[in-house]
Coordinates of C-alpha atoms in Angstrom, one line a residue:
X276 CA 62.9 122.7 121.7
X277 CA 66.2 121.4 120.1
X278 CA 66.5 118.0 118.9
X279 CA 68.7 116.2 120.9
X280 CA 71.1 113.7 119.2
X281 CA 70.0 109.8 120.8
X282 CA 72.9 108.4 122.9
X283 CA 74.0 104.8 121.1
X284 CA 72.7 101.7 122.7
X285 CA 74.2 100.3 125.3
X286 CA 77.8 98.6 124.9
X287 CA 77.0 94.7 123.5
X288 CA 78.4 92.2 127.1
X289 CA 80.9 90.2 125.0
X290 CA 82.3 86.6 125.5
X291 CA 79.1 84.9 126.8
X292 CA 77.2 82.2 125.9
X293 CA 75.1 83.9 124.1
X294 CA 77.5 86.3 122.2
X295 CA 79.4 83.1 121.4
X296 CA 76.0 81.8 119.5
X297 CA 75.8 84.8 117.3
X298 CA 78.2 87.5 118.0
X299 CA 77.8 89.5 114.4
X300 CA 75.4 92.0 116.2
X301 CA 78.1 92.6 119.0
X302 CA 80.4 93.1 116.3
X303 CA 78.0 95.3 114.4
X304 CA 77.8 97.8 117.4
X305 CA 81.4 97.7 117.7
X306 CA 82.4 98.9 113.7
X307 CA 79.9 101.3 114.4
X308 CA 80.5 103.0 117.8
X309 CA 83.9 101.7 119.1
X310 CA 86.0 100.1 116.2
X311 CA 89.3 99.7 117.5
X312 CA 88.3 99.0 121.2
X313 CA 89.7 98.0 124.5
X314 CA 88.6 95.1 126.7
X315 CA 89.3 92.5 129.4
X316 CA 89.2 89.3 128.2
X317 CA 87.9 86.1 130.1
X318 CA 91.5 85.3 130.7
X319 CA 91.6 88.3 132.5
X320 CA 94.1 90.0 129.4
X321 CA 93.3 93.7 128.9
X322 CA 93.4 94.0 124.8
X323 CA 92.7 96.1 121.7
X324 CA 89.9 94.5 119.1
X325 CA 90.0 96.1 115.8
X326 CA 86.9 95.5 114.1
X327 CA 86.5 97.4 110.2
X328 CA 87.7 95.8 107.2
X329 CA 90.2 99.0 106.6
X330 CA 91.6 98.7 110.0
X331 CA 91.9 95.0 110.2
X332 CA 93.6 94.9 106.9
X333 CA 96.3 97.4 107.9
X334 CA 97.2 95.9 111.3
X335 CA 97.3 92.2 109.9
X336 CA 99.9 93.5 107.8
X337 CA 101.3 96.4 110.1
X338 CA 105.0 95.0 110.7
X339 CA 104.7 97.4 114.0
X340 CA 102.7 95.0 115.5
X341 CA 104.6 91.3 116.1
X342 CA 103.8 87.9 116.5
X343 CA 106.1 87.5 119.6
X344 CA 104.9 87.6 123.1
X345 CA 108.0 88.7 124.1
X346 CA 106.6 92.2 123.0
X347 CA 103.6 91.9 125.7
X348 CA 103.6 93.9 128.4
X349 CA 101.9 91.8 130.7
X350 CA 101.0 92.4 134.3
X351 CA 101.9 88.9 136.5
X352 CA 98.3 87.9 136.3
X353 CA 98.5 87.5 132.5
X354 CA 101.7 85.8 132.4
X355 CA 101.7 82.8 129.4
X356 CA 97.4 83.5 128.9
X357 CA 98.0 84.8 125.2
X358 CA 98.7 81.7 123.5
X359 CA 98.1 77.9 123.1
X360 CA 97.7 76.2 126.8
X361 CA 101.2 74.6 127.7
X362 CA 103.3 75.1 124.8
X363 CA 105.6 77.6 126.7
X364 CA 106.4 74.3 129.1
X365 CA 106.4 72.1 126.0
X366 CA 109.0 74.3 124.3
X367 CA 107.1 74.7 121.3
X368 CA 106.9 78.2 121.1
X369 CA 109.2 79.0 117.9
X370 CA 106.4 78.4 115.5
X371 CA 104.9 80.6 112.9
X372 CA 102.2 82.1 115.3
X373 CA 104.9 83.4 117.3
X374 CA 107.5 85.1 115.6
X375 CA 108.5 87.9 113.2
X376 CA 111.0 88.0 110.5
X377 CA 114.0 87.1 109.6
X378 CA 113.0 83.5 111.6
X379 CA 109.1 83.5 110.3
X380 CA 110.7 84.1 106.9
X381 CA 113.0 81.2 106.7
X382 CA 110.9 78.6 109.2
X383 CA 107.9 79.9 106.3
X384 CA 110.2 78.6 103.2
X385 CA 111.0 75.8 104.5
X386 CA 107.4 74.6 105.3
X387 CA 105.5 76.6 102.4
X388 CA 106.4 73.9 99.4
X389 CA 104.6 71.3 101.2
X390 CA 101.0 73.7 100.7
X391 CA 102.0 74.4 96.8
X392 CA 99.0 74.5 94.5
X393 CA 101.1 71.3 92.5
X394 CA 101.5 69.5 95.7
X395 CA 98.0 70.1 97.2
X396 CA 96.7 68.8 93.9
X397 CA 98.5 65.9 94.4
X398 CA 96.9 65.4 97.5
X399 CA 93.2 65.6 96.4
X400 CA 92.4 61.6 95.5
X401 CA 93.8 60.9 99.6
X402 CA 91.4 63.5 100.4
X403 CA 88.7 62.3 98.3
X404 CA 89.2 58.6 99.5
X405 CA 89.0 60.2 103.7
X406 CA 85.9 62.1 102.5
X407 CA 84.3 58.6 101.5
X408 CA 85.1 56.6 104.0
X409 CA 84.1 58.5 106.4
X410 CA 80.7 58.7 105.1
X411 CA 80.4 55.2 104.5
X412 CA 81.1 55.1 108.4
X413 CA 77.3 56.5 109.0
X414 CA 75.5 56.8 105.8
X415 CA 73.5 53.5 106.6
X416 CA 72.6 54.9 109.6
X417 CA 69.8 57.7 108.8
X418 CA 71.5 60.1 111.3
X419 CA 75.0 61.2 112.5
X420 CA 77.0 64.0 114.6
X421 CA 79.2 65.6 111.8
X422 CA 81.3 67.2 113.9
X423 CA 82.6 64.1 115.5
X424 CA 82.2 61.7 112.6
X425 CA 83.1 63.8 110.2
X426 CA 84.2 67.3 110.3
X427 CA 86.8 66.6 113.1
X428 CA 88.9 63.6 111.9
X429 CA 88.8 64.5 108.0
X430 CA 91.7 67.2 108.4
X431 CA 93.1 65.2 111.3
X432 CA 94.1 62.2 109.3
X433 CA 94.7 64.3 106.3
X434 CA 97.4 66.3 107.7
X435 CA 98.6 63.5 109.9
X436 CA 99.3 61.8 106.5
X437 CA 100.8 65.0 105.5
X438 CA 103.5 64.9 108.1
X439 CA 104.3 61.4 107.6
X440 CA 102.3 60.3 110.8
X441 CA 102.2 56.4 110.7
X442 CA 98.9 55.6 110.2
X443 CA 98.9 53.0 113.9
X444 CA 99.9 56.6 115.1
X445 CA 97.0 58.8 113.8
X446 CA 94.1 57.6 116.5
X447 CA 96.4 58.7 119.2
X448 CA 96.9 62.2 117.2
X449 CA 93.0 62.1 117.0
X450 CA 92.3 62.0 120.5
X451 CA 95.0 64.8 121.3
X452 CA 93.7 67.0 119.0
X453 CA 90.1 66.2 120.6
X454 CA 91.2 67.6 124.5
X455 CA 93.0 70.6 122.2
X456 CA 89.5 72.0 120.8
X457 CA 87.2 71.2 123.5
X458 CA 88.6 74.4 125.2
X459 CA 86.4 74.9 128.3
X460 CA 84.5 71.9 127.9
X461 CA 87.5 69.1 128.9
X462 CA 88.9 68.2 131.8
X463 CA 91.1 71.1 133.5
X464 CA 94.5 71.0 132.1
X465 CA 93.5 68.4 129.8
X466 CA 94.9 70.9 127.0
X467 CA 98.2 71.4 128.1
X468 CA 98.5 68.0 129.0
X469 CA 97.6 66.8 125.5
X470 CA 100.1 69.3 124.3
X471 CA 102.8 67.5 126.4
X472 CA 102.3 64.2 125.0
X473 CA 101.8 65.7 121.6
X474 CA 105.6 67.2 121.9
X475 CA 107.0 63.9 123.6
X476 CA 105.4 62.3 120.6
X477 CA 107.1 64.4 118.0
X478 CA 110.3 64.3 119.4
X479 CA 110.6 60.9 119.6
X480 CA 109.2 60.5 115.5
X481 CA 111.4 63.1 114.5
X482 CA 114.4 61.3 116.2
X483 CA 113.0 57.7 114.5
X484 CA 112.8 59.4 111.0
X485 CA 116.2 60.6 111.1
X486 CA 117.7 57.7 111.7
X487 CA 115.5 56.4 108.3
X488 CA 116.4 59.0 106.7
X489 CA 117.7 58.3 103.0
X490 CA 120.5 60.7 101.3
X491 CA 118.2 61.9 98.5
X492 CA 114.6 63.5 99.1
X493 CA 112.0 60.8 97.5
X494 CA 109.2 62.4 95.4
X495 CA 106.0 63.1 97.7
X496 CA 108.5 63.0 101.0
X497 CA 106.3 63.5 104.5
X498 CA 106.7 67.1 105.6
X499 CA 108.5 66.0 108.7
X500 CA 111.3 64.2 106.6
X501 CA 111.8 67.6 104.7
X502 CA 112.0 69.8 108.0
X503 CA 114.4 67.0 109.6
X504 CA 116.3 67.1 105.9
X505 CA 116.5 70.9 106.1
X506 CA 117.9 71.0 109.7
X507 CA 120.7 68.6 108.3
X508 CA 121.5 70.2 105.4
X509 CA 122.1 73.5 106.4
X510 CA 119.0 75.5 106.8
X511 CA 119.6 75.7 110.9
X512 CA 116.2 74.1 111.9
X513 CA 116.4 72.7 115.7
X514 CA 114.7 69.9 117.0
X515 CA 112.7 72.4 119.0
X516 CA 111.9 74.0 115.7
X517 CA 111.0 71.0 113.9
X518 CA 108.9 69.9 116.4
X519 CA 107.1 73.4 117.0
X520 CA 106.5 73.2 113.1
X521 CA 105.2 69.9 113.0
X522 CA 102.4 71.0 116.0
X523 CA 101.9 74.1 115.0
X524 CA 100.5 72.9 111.3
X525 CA 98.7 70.2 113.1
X526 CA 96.6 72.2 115.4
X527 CA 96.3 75.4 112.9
X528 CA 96.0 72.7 110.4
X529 CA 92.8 70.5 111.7
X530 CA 90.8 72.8 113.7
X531 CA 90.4 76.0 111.4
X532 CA 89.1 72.7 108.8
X533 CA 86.9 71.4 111.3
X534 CA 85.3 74.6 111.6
X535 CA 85.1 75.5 107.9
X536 CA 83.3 72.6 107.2
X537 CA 81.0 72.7 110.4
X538 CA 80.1 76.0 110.0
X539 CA 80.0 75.8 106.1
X540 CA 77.4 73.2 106.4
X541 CA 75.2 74.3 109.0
X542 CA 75.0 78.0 107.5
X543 CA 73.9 76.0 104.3
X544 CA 71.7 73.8 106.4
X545 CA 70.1 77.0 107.6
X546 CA 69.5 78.8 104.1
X547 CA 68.0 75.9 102.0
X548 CA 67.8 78.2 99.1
X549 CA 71.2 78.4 98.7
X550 CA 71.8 74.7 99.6
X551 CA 69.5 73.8 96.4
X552 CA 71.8 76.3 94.4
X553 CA 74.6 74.3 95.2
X554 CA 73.4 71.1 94.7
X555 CA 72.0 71.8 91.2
X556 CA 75.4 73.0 90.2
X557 CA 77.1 70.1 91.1
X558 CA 74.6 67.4 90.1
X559 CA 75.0 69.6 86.6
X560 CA 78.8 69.1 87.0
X561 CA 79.6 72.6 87.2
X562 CA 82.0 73.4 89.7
X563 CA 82.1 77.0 89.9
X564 CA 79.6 77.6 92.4
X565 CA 81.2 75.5 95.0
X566 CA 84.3 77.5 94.5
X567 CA 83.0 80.7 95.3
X568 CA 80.9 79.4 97.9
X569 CA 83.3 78.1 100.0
X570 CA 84.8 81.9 99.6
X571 CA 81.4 83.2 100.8
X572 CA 81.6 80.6 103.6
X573 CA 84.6 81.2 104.5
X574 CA 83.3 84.9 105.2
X575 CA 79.7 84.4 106.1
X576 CA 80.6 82.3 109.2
X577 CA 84.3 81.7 109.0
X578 CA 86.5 79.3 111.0
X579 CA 88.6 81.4 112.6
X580 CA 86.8 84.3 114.4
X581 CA 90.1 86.3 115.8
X582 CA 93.4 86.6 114.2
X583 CA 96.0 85.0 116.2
X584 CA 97.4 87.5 119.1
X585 CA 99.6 90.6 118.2
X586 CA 101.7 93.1 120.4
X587 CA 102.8 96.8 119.6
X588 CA 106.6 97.4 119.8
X589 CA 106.0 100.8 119.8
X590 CA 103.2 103.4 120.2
X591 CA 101.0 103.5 117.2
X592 CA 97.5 104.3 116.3
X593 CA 94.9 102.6 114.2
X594 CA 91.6 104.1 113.6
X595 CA 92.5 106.9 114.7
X596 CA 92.7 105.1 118.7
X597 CA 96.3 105.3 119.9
X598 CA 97.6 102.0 121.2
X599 CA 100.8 101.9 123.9
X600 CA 103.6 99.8 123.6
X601 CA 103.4 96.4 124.4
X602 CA 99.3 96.1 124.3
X603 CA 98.2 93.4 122.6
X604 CA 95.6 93.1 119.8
X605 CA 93.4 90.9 118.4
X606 CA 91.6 92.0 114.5
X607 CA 88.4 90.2 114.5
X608 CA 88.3 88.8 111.4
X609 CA 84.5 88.1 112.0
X610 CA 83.7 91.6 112.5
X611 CA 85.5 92.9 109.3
X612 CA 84.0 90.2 107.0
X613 CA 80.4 91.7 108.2
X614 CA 81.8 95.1 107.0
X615 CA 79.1 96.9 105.1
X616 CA 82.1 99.3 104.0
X617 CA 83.6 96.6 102.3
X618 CA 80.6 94.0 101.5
X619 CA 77.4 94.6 100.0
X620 CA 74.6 93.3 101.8
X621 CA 77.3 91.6 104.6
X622 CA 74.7 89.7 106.8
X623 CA 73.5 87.8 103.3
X624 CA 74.9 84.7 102.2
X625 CA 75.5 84.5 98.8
X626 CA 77.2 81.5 97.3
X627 CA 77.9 83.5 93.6
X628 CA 79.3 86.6 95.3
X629 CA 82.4 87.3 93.2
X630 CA 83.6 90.7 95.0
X631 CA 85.1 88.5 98.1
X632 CA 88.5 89.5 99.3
X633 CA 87.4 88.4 102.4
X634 CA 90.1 88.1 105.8
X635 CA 89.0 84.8 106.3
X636 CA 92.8 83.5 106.1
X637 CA 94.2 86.5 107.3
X638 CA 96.4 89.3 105.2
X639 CA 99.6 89.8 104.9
X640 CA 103.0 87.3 106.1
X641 CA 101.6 85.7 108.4
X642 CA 98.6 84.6 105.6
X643 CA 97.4 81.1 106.4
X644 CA 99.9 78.4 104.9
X645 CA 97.7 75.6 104.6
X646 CA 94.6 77.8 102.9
X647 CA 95.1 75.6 100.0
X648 CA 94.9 72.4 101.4
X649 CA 91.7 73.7 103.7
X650 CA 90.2 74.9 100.6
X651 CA 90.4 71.7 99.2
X652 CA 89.0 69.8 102.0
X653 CA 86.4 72.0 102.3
X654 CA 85.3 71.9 98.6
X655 CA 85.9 67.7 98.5
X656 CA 84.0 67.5 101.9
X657 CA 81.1 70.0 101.0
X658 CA 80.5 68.3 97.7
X659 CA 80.5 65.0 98.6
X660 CA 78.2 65.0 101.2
X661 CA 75.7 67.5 99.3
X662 CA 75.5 64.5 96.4
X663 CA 76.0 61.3 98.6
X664 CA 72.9 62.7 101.2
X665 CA 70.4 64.9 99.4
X666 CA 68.1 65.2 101.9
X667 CA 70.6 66.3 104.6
X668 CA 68.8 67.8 107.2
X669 CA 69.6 69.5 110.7
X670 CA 68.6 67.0 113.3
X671 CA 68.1 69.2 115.9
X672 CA 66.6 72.9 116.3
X673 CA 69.0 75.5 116.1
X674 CA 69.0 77.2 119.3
X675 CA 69.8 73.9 120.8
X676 CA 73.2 74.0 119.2
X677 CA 76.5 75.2 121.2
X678 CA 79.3 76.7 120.0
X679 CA 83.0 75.9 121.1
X680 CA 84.0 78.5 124.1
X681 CA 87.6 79.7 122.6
X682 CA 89.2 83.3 122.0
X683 CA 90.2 82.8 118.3
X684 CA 88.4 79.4 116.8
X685 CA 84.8 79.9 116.0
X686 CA 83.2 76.3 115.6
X687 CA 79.9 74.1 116.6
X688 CA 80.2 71.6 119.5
X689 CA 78.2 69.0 117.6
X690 CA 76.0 69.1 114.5
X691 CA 73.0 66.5 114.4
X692 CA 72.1 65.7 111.4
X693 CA 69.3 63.3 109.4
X694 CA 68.7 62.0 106.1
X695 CA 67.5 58.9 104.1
X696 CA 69.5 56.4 104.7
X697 CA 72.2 54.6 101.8
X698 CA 71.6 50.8 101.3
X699 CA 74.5 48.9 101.4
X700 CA 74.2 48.5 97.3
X701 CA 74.5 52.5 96.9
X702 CA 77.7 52.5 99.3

């Protein structure tokens, strides 16, 4: 008899409940026995997932594929399903998710000196003082959600302050950007509806701030002064632009936080011997541990789980699969920071792992602005809460926990926490 070689397993059923829970096996199978591969999408969208490190790194920067969806060639049942609920009705479409050069270059200068390493640096003692107060919101208590109380409205107020939100304005911005991440689990149309008032919001701040507007720029201006100053002085920003900008870096600008530190913390929740690692490092005052391990975070588990969508403007392959014009395709950034080509030992967290180029923030132009300022919540957040609570603990098991049913965020629903309790003397 000749040895027969064994058929692969059977195709992982993606987008369930369960894949959304741990979907690194899926995406193991995948690398493995289908890497660049076709599927329909609960939306109903047929599209390409690329899935190795090698791949994903060339189509992120492949300037064949573009941000537009005016590429897609989408049957009628897809029509408008391949980006952010209602912001084709809310005109807010000519953001940096959605377009290619020569616009993505100039609408990307504009923006890009508010997320300078100077200016995010400047920013740390705001973020430092959100971190803390938020705590002191629950640390008496003995027990909190950290998604909700903590996670979730640390970017939000953060990049609210950021834009120049006025700070009246900034609960109404929270509970927008609430309906915008609960994906399936809101009200139906609640997204695009939050979207709306979002946009009548912004237009009508952006009209108020022009009128205030001084001649000269004052140091530390609000980023939606400079975009309104840059429409007036030459640099051919719209309203609509403006005002795509300004929601575009809220909502890639909170939730992709949310998620780093929600996920950050419960994968260091989860592997106490690297929690203790951390925590001696900073109670010794070191600081270099917690840089890297927000790197290894950001690729253990990271926040963003596909790259934002992409269409082929003309035939091309990758991995050898030929894709047609006008599919669209999503790199799974999840699945190529697992990549056992690339990483050693991929399915291991390791805080001190230096070799990290990780796709966390994407590759290429379209690299995520605001990876500065998220690094820096994540590190002020991470470290604060490891030395203010100690004995953080999860307070619930962890197959009770759900995870947020979107296409491109990856994030927890809630994160239950306990721990000893701060008297009012220590706070």
């Amino acid at each position: 008899m000749t040895n027969q070689p064994h058929p692969p397993p059977p195709a992982p059923e993606l987008f369930t409940w369960e894949f959304a829970a741990d979907p690194y096996p899926a995406y193991a199978w995948l690398r493995e026995h289908a890497p660049v591969h076709r599927t329909k999408l609960p939306s109903g969208v047929e599209a390409w997932l690329v899935t190795r490190y090698a791949d994903a790194k060339q189509a992120l920067a492949d300037q064949r594929l573009s941000k537009n969806p005016a590429h897609h060639d989408e049957p009628a049942h897809a029509k408008g399903k391949t980006g952010i609920p209602g912001e084709r009705k809310a005109e807010l479409m000519t953001h940096l998710l959605n377009i290619d050069p020569p616009d993505h270059t100039r609408l990307r200068r504009l923006v890009s000196k508010a997320f300078t390493p100077g200016r995010v640096a400047e920013f740390a003692p705001r973020v430092q003082e959100l971190t803390d107060r938020l705590i002191d919101g629950f640390a008496g208590h003995g027990s909190a959600d950290l998604i909700h109380e903590f996670a979730f409205p640390l970017p939000i107020y953060a990049i609210c302050d950021l834009l120049g939100v006025p700070r009246e304005d900034q609960d109404d911005f929270r509970d927008w950007a609430g309906m915008m991440i609960r994906h399936g689990g809101g009200p139906r149309g609640g997204v695009a509806r939050s979207v709306k008032k979002m946009r009548g919001y912004l237009a009508e701040l952006i009209h108020r701030k022009r009128e205030a507007l001084s001649d000269t720029a004052a140091p530390g201006e609000d980023l939606i002064s400079g975009l309104i100053r840059a429409s007036d002085h030459g640099e051919h920003l719209t309203e609509n632009e403006a005002a795509a900008m300004a929601f575009i870096l809220l909502f890639a600008g909170f939730e992709t936080t949310v998620n780093l530190i929600g996920n950050g913390l419960y994968a260091l929740l989860t592997h106490p011997d690297q929690r203790a690692r951390l925590q001696s490092s900073l109670a010794a005052g070191e600081h270099g541990l917690l840089a890297t391990g927000v790197e290894e975070l950001l690729r253990y588990d990271g926040p963003v789980e596909l790259a934002t969508w992409r269409f082929a403007t003309r035939p091309l392959s990758i991995g050898g699969q030929d894709i047609a014009a006008g599919d669209p395709v999503l790199v799974v950034l999840a699945a190529a920071d697992r990549d056992p080509e690339r990483f050693a030992d991929p399915d291991v967290l390791d805080l001190s792992r230096r070799d990290n180029q990780h796709l966390g923030y994407g590759h290429g132009i379209h690299y995520c602005l605001g990876a500065p300022l998220a690094r820096l919540e994540g590190r002020t957040a991470l470290a604060t809460l490891l030395t203010r609570l100690p004995d953080l603990r999860l307070g619930a098991d962890p197959a009770e926990l759900r995870w947020r049913g979107g296409l491109i965020m990856r994030g927890l629903r809630t994160l239950p926490v306990e721990f000893t309790a701060e008297s009012s003397a220590q706070r």
